C-alpha angles and dihedrals in degrees: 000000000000120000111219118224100165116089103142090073094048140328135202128279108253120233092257096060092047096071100032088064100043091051084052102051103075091046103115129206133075117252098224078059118098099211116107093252094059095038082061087051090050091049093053089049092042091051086050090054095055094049086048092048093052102042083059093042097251138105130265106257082048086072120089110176107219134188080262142279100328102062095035092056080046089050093049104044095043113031084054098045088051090039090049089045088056104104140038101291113076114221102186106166126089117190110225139167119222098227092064126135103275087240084068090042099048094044092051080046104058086037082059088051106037106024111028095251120168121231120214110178113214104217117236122209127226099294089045095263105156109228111261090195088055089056094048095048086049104048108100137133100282085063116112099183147330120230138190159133128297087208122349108261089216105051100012098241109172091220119210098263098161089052092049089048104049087051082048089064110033078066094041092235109140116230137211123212116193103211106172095122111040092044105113098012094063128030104262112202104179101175076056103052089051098220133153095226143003125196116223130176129193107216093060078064114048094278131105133279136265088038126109151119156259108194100196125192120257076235101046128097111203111179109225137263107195119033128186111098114012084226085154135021108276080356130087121180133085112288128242098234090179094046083048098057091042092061086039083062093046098046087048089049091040100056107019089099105008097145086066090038099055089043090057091050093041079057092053101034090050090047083049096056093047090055100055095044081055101055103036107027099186093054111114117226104214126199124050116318091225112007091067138124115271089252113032134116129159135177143177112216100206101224095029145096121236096215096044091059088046085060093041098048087042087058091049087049116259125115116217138142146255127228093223138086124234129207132168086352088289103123113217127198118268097267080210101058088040078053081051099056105256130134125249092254099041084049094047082071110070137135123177114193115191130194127209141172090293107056134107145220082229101050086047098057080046083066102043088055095047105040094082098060090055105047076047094061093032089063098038096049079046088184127109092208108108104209084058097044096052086043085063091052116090112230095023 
């Protein structure tokens, strides 16, 4: 049986959700609809958003459900940037960090592209912490946000949100935090951060997916995406009231006790840590030591390939991540770790391994003992390709 240890791509649906989901499934009516059926489809939505709400620090009509993350990061940056270039003044910049989620790089991409936008690229040091100095030289009047990550999804860096934010506001510049990651794993205030969006999603939580959320600020103007109904507030198409509830369920489970939550995965993952350093001593732990997400943990294996040891150590049964990004086959170095710092070879070797509610302490000393063999195999092979790898490892 595999042991998954990758929950910060996705982690199973809890039990209660489960359920939730699938009471909610055979309810009929659209909410937007004034018949009694689909006024009973609009208060259960209504009831998910304001669990959703509270379980970010917010209010309920601050709350657009969105398809995910992804379109929630795209909402935000854009529809601020758009919202922000309105009017006669042209506010071109957008402060960004490199080591961003690609859903943030691509967006302030295509706004380069598209839309003129001005890229200012906030610097990061060696655990991914973007440079809060940085921020406060490059605030001025021609900058239309400031976006950026709750936590980093690669090497797990809480990042100074709260910092960022209050020099945000004292220039009255709004500011999007993409907090996908980090949400259930970190308390996320969001009335406190004084931002004008954050980005969730509910399958980084124990909920589906395709369901997530843009909580905008009561202050805050964020031009559309989608248009065709109005049916929420930046946001037009007919709602998903059970996938709703589902993420309303999640987001209740995720953060009820998170305190106790985040204590029992700081004890794996440092166990975890310790392990590794252990049984490989040359491997290199990246991110912050402390200020880390719960469940993260995220090494470079000089002499390997990250993702040779991700299809070894998915032979001998365990299922992790890599922090690089394929396309056509071709692997390409973590832009994260090259923001770091780090070379292309020292970045090419990359394994991120995440916890979540269902992991053991057993599962996690499985890992530690096979792990070795299979950083062994991975630098002897010495190739990326997966067909040759596997072909190294006796018994694939």
């Amino acid at each position: 049986m595999t042991i998954y240890l990758d929950h910060a791509a996705t982690t199973p649906m809890r039990p209660a959700v489960v359920e939730a989901f699938a009471a909610a499934l055979p309810v009929v009516g659209n909410p937007s609809s004034i018949h009694s059926q689909g006024q009973f489809a609009k208060r259960m939505l209504e009831e998910a958003r304001e669990t959703v709400a509270a379980s970010v620090g917010a209010d309920s009509v601050e709350v657009t459900f969105t398809s995910g993350g992804t379109e929630a990061i795209n909402l935000a940056i854009k529809g601020l940037f758009w919202a922000r270039n309105s009017g006669a003044v042209a506010r071109p910049r957008i402060l960004v960090a490199r080591a961003e989620h690609h859903a943030t790089i691509d967006a302030v991409e295509w706004m380069r592209e598209h839309d003129g936008a001005v890229l200012d690229w906030i610097p990061v040091d060696a655990f991914g912490r973007v440079d809060v100095d940085y921020v406060h030289a490059a605030l001025a009047d021609d900058v239309a946000l400031i976006t950026m990550l709750w936590a980093n999804n690669e090497v797990g860096t809480v990042q100074p949100v709260f910092e960022v934010s209050a020099l945000a506001a004292a220039s009255g510049v709004p500011m999007h935090v993409d907090a996908v990651s980090a949400f259930g794993y970190v308390p996320l205030d969001f009335h406190a951060a004084g931002i004008a969006a954050l980005s969730v999603s509910a399958h980084k939580i124990g909920g589906p997916v395709g369901v997530g959320a843009l909580v905008i600020a009561r202050s805050a103007t964020v031009t559309p995406l989608i248009h065709g109904g109005s049916q929420q507030r930046s946001r037009s198409g007919t709602l998903d009231a059970p996938g709703a509830v589902a993420f309303a369920a999640a987001a209740q489970e995720a953060t009820h006790d998170l305190a106790a939550t985040a204590s029992r995965l700081i004890e794996l993952r440092d166990s975890l840590i310790a392990g590794i350093r252990q049984a490989v001593p040359d491997a290199v732990l990246r991110g912050d030591s402390d200020d880390r997400l719960p469940g993260n943990v995220h090494f470079t294996f000089p002499g390997c390939e990250g993702d040779s040891l991700l299809f070894l150590l998915d032979v001998a049964g365990f299922s992790v991540s890599t922090g690089s990004a394929c396309q056509a086959g071709v692997p390409e170095a973590s832009h994260v770790l090259l923001a770091m710092g780090l070379d292309e070879p020292a970045a090419r070797g990359a394994l991120r391994i995440s916890l979540g509610e269902t992991t053991t302490a057993d599962e996690i000393a499985q890992f530690v003992e096979a792990l070795p063999r299979a950083v062994g195999q991975a630098a002897a092979a010495g190739y990326s390709s997966r067909d040759t790898v596997l072909g190294h490892y006796p018994g694939a």
